Coordinates of C-alpha atoms in Angstrom, one line a residue:
X1 CA 0.0 0.0 0.0
X2 CA 1.4 3.4 -1.0
X3 CA 1.6 5.9 1.8
X4 CA -0.6 9.0 1.5
X5 CA 1.5 10.9 4.0
X6 CA 5.1 10.7 5.3
X7 CA 6.2 12.0 8.7
X8 CA 9.8 13.1 8.9
X9 CA 11.8 13.4 12.1
X10 CA 14.2 16.4 12.1
X11 CA 17.5 15.7 13.9
X12 CA 19.3 12.8 12.3
X13 CA 16.9 12.5 9.4
X14 CA 16.6 15.9 7.6
X15 CA 19.2 17.9 9.6
X16 CA 22.7 17.3 11.1
X17 CA 24.9 19.2 13.5
X18 CA 27.5 21.6 12.1
X19 CA 29.8 21.5 15.1
X20 CA 30.7 19.2 18.0
X21 CA 28.1 20.8 20.3
X22 CA 28.6 18.0 23.0
X23 CA 32.2 19.1 23.3
X24 CA 31.1 22.8 23.5
X25 CA 28.6 22.0 26.3
X26 CA 31.1 20.0 28.2
X27 CA 33.6 22.9 28.1
X28 CA 31.1 25.0 30.1
X29 CA 32.3 23.3 33.3
X30 CA 35.8 22.3 34.4
X31 CA 35.0 18.8 35.7
X32 CA 32.4 16.1 35.4
X33 CA 31.6 17.2 31.9
X34 CA 29.5 14.1 31.0
X35 CA 27.4 14.5 34.1
X36 CA 26.8 18.1 33.3
X37 CA 25.7 17.4 29.8
X38 CA 23.3 14.7 31.1
X39 CA 21.9 17.3 33.5
X40 CA 21.3 19.7 30.7
X41 CA 19.5 17.1 28.6
X42 CA 17.3 16.1 31.6
X43 CA 16.5 19.8 32.2
X44 CA 15.4 20.1 28.5
X45 CA 12.8 17.3 28.7
X46 CA 10.0 19.3 30.3
X47 CA 10.6 22.1 27.7
X48 CA 10.1 19.6 24.9
X49 CA 6.4 19.4 25.9
X50 CA 6.1 23.1 26.6
X51 CA 6.0 22.9 30.4
X52 CA 8.9 25.2 31.1
X53 CA 11.0 27.8 29.3
X54 CA 14.2 26.2 28.3
X55 CA 16.3 29.3 28.8
X56 CA 15.2 29.4 32.5
X57 CA 15.9 25.7 32.9
X58 CA 19.3 26.1 31.3
X59 CA 20.1 29.0 33.6
X60 CA 19.2 26.9 36.6
X61 CA 21.6 24.2 35.5
X62 CA 24.4 26.7 35.0
X63 CA 23.9 28.1 38.5
X64 CA 23.7 24.7 40.0
X65 CA 27.0 23.7 38.4
X66 CA 28.5 27.1 39.2
X67 CA 29.4 27.6 35.6
X68 CA 30.6 31.1 34.6
X69 CA 29.0 30.8 31.1
X70 CA 26.0 32.9 30.3
X71 CA 22.7 31.5 29.2
X72 CA 23.3 33.0 25.7
X73 CA 26.7 31.2 25.5
X74 CA 25.3 27.9 26.7
X75 CA 22.3 27.9 24.4
X76 CA 24.3 28.7 21.2
X77 CA 24.9 25.0 20.3
X78 CA 21.2 24.5 19.8
X79 CA 21.6 26.6 16.7
X80 CA 24.4 24.5 15.3
X81 CA 22.5 22.4 12.7
X82 CA 21.8 22.5 9.0
X83 CA 19.3 20.8 6.8
X84 CA 20.5 18.3 4.2
X85 CA 19.5 19.9 0.8
X86 CA 19.0 16.6 -0.9
X87 CA 16.6 15.5 1.7
X88 CA 14.6 18.7 1.4
X89 CA 14.5 18.1 -2.4
X90 CA 13.1 14.6 -1.8
X91 CA 10.4 16.1 0.4
X92 CA 9.5 18.6 -2.3
X93 CA 9.4 15.8 -4.9
X94 CA 7.0 13.8 -2.8
X95 CA 4.8 16.8 -2.3
X96 CA 4.7 17.6 -6.0
X97 CA 3.5 14.0 -6.6
X98 CA 0.6 14.5 -4.2
X99 CA 2.1 12.9 -1.1
X100 CA 1.6 14.8 2.1
X101 CA 4.8 15.5 4.0
X102 CA 4.9 16.5 7.6
X103 CA 7.6 17.3 10.1
X104 CA 7.3 15.3 13.4
X105 CA 9.9 16.4 15.8
X106 CA 10.7 16.8 19.5
X107 CA 11.8 20.4 20.1
X108 CA 11.6 23.0 22.8
X109 CA 10.2 26.5 21.9
X110 CA 13.7 28.1 21.5
X111 CA 14.7 25.7 18.8
X112 CA 11.3 25.6 17.2
X113 CA 11.6 29.3 16.6
X114 CA 14.9 28.8 14.8
X115 CA 13.6 26.1 12.6
X116 CA 10.2 27.4 11.9
X117 CA 10.6 31.2 11.9
X118 CA 14.3 31.8 11.1
X119 CA 15.0 29.0 8.7
X120 CA 11.6 28.6 7.1
X121 CA 11.0 24.9 7.7
X122 CA 7.2 25.5 7.6
X123 CA 7.5 26.1 3.8
X124 CA 9.0 22.6 3.3
X125 CA 6.1 20.7 4.8
X126 CA 2.3 20.5 4.6
X127 CA 2.2 20.7 8.4
X128 CA 4.8 20.8 11.2
X129 CA 4.3 19.0 14.5
X130 CA 6.6 20.3 17.2
X131 CA 6.3 18.5 20.5
X132 CA 6.4 21.8 22.4
X133 CA 3.2 22.9 20.5
X134 CA 1.4 19.6 21.0
X135 CA 2.3 19.2 24.7
X136 CA 3.3 15.7 23.7
X137 CA 6.6 14.1 22.7
X138 CA 7.8 11.0 21.0
X139 CA 7.8 8.1 21.7
X140 CA 4.5 8.7 23.5
X141 CA 1.8 7.0 21.3
X142 CA -0.5 10.0 22.1
X143 CA 1.9 12.2 20.1
X144 CA 1.3 10.1 17.0
X145 CA -2.5 9.8 17.7
X146 CA -2.7 13.6 17.7
X147 CA -0.9 13.9 14.4
X148 CA -3.2 11.3 12.9
X149 CA -6.3 13.2 14.2
X150 CA -5.0 16.4 12.6
X151 CA -4.0 15.1 9.2
X152 CA -7.0 12.8 9.0
X153 CA -5.2 10.0 7.3
X154 CA -5.5 6.3 8.4
X155 CA -2.5 5.1 10.3
X156 CA -1.9 2.3 7.8
X157 CA -1.4 4.9 5.1
X158 CA 1.2 6.9 7.0
X159 CA 4.9 6.3 6.9
X160 CA 7.1 7.7 9.7
X161 CA 10.9 8.0 9.5
X162 CA 13.1 8.5 12.6
X163 CA 16.6 7.8 13.7
X164 CA 15.5 6.6 17.2
X165 CA 14.2 3.1 17.6
X166 CA 12.0 4.0 20.6
X167 CA 10.2 6.6 18.4
X168 CA 9.7 4.1 15.6
X169 CA 8.2 1.6 18.1
X170 CA 5.9 4.3 19.4
X171 CA 4.6 5.1 15.9
X172 CA 4.1 1.4 15.2
X173 CA 2.1 0.9 18.3
X174 CA -0.7 3.1 16.8
X175 CA -0.6 1.3 13.5
X176 CA 1.7 3.7 11.6
X177 CA 4.2 2.1 9.2
X178 CA 7.5 3.3 10.7
X179 CA 11.1 2.9 9.6
X180 CA 14.5 3.5 11.3
X181 CA 16.8 5.7 9.3
X182 CA 19.9 7.8 10.1
X183 CA 21.2 10.6 7.8
X184 CA 24.7 9.2 8.4
X185 CA 23.7 6.3 6.2
X186 CA 23.5 8.7 3.3
X187 CA 20.7 10.1 1.2
X188 CA 20.7 7.1 -1.3
X189 CA 19.6 4.9 1.7
X190 CA 16.7 7.2 2.3
X191 CA 15.7 7.1 -1.4
X192 CA 15.8 3.3 -1.3
X193 CA 13.6 3.3 1.9
X194 CA 11.0 5.5 0.2
X195 CA 11.0 3.3 -2.9
X196 CA 10.4 0.2 -0.8
X197 CA 7.1 1.9 0.2
X198 CA 6.3 2.6 -3.4
X199 CA 6.8 6.3 -3.1
X200 CA 7.6 8.4 -6.2
X201 CA 11.3 9.4 -5.7

């Protein structure tokens, strides 16, 4: 069965980091760098579903770790990403052929503004589903159910592509056809994946 709609994850599927932002974050403290970065990632989770302001959470972590970095310095790595032009072209080719293409990504509001408002991701997709807007995040099945409700396409006619196995499992749990793909495998691997689902690329 050919998919009527394709949901694309962002990080690791359509976009990649431009610098080693893990190293940058680790450099914000003199010791226990890995623990500090884990603390930052944990602090970001509530922001992914819109419960807190990520800047405030980031400031709390910096103070707790007695880092001398400012929030503006610490948040900069969240801007260090770029979309893969060939993947964007594939999405436009699918849309031109009548296939709905939607962005399905976990992001806090700060990064959402960069993607949607500054870099124009909204123009690449029929709809964009940011977790911070929905109040739900992958791999929660409720996240996918809400997308299905909005796009009004049967789950069996939707393909979801993500680089995280847990997210793929979450989508499959509600009947969506989901595939694991990482941009590091190369764009030809994505083309082959889409062709396996009889999509016109």
